[in-house]
Coordinates of C-alpha atoms in Angstrom, one line a residue:
M30 CA 123.1 224.6 118.7
F31 CA 123.5 226.3 122.1
R32 CA 126.4 228.7 122.5
W33 CA 127.3 231.2 125.1
N34 CA 127.3 234.7 123.7
M35 CA 127.1 238.3 124.9
S36 CA 123.4 238.5 124.4
L37 CA 123.0 236.0 127.3
E38 CA 125.2 238.0 129.7
T39 CA 123.5 239.6 132.7
D40 CA 126.6 241.3 134.0
I41 CA 126.3 239.4 137.3
E42 CA 129.2 237.1 137.6
S43 CA 127.6 234.3 139.7
I44 CA 124.6 234.2 137.4
D45 CA 126.5 234.3 134.2
H46 CA 128.9 231.5 135.4
G47 CA 126.0 229.2 136.2
R48 CA 124.2 230.0 133.0
R49 CA 127.4 229.4 131.0
V50 CA 127.9 226.0 132.6
L51 CA 124.2 225.2 131.8
I52 CA 124.6 226.3 128.1
E53 CA 127.7 224.1 127.9
A54 CA 125.8 221.1 129.3
M55 CA 123.0 221.7 126.8
A56 CA 125.5 222.0 123.9
D57 CA 127.1 218.7 125.0
F58 CA 123.7 217.0 124.9
F59 CA 123.0 218.4 121.5
R60 CA 126.4 217.1 120.2
S61 CA 125.6 213.7 121.5
L62 CA 122.6 213.4 119.1
D63 CA 125.0 212.5 116.3
D64 CA 126.9 209.9 118.3
P65 CA 126.6 206.4 116.6
F66 CA 126.7 204.8 120.0
L67 CA 124.0 206.9 121.6
D68 CA 122.1 204.8 124.1
R69 CA 120.1 205.1 127.3
T70 CA 123.1 205.5 129.5
M71 CA 124.5 208.4 127.4
V72 CA 121.2 210.1 127.3
A73 CA 120.8 209.7 131.1
E74 CA 124.3 211.1 131.7
R75 CA 123.8 214.1 129.4
T76 CA 120.3 214.9 130.8
G77 CA 121.6 214.5 134.3
A78 CA 124.4 216.9 133.6
I79 CA 121.8 219.4 132.3
F80 CA 119.8 218.9 135.5
I81 CA 122.8 219.5 137.8
A82 CA 123.8 222.6 135.8
M83 CA 120.2 223.9 135.8
K84 CA 119.9 223.4 139.5
A85 CA 123.2 225.2 140.2
A86 CA 122.3 228.1 137.8
F87 CA 118.9 228.5 139.4
D88 CA 120.4 228.4 142.9
A89 CA 122.8 231.2 141.9
E90 CA 119.8 233.2 140.7
A91 CA 117.9 232.5 143.9
S92 CA 120.8 233.7 146.0
F93 CA 121.1 236.9 144.0
L94 CA 117.3 237.5 144.1
S95 CA 117.2 237.0 147.9
T96 CA 119.5 240.0 148.3
H97 CA 117.9 242.1 145.5
G98 CA 114.2 241.8 146.3
G99 CA 113.4 238.2 145.3
D100 CA 110.6 237.6 142.8
E101 CA 108.5 234.6 143.9
S102 CA 106.9 234.2 140.5
H103 CA 110.4 234.1 139.0
M104 CA 111.4 231.3 141.3
A105 CA 108.1 229.5 140.7
A106 CA 109.0 229.6 137.0
H107 CA 112.3 227.9 137.8
A108 CA 110.6 225.2 139.8
T109 CA 108.2 224.6 137.0
L110 CA 111.0 224.2 134.5
I111 CA 112.9 221.8 136.8
L112 CA 109.8 219.7 137.4
T113 CA 108.8 219.6 133.7
Y114 CA 112.4 218.6 132.7
V115 CA 112.7 215.9 135.4
G116 CA 109.3 214.5 134.6
L117 CA 110.1 214.4 130.9
C118 CA 113.4 212.7 131.4
K119 CA 112.0 210.1 133.9
K120 CA 109.2 209.3 131.4
M121 CA 111.3 209.1 128.3
V122 CA 114.8 207.9 129.1
P123 CA 113.7 204.5 130.5
K124 CA 112.0 203.8 127.1
I125 CA 115.3 203.9 125.2
N126 CA 116.3 200.5 123.9
T127 CA 117.7 201.2 120.4
L128 CA 119.8 203.9 118.7
K129 CA 116.8 205.1 116.8
Q130 CA 114.8 205.4 120.1
A131 CA 117.7 207.3 121.7
Q132 CA 117.8 209.7 118.8
Q133 CA 114.1 210.3 118.6
L134 CA 113.6 210.7 122.3
S135 CA 116.7 212.9 122.5
L136 CA 115.2 215.2 119.8
E137 CA 112.1 215.5 121.9
I138 CA 114.1 216.4 125.0
Y139 CA 116.1 218.8 122.8
R140 CA 112.9 220.5 121.7
I141 CA 111.8 221.0 125.3
I142 CA 115.3 222.4 126.2
D143 CA 115.3 224.8 123.2
G144 CA 111.7 225.8 123.5
G145 CA 111.6 226.3 127.2
L146 CA 114.9 226.4 129.1
Y147 CA 117.0 228.2 126.5
H148 CA 114.4 230.8 125.8
H149 CA 113.8 231.3 129.5
L150 CA 117.5 232.1 129.9
K151 CA 117.4 234.6 127.0
D152 CA 114.2 236.3 128.2
E153 CA 115.6 236.9 131.7
V154 CA 118.7 238.8 130.7
L155 CA 117.1 242.3 130.8
F156 CA 115.4 241.5 134.1
Y157 CA 118.7 240.8 135.7
K158 CA 120.4 243.7 134.1
A159 CA 117.7 246.0 135.4
L160 CA 118.1 244.6 139.0
N161 CA 121.8 245.0 138.9
R162 CA 121.7 248.6 137.6
P163 CA 122.7 251.2 140.2
R164 CA 119.6 253.0 141.4
K165 CA 119.4 256.7 141.0
I166 CA 118.5 258.6 144.2
A167 CA 116.0 261.4 143.6

């Protein structure tokens, strides 16, 4: 299950806010896996909420990076995550016709979210903390 915790904090308010909203959208998606009425519409709504939150979180990061020496490879990683996620959802969500299909395809989407997006957020924390740390003048 996805939960916001201190290990995910970058100490940059705008970035942490966007990431917190994204984690909440991911957790909402995870909780929906047990819904006995899970269907294509619910999966589409939940994956759409993740996309919206992901875009907002990545936009906040891009804004911060633009004023702190933006890292093009970092932004390219975000673009790749977005394209992969959107491509996966466009491919899988329309195939949902039954509860079992909704559950199986949602588990696949969950694995991608957990294996890619969530770990990406965790791995970036130290990067942002280092950028936000006051620089010592020699």
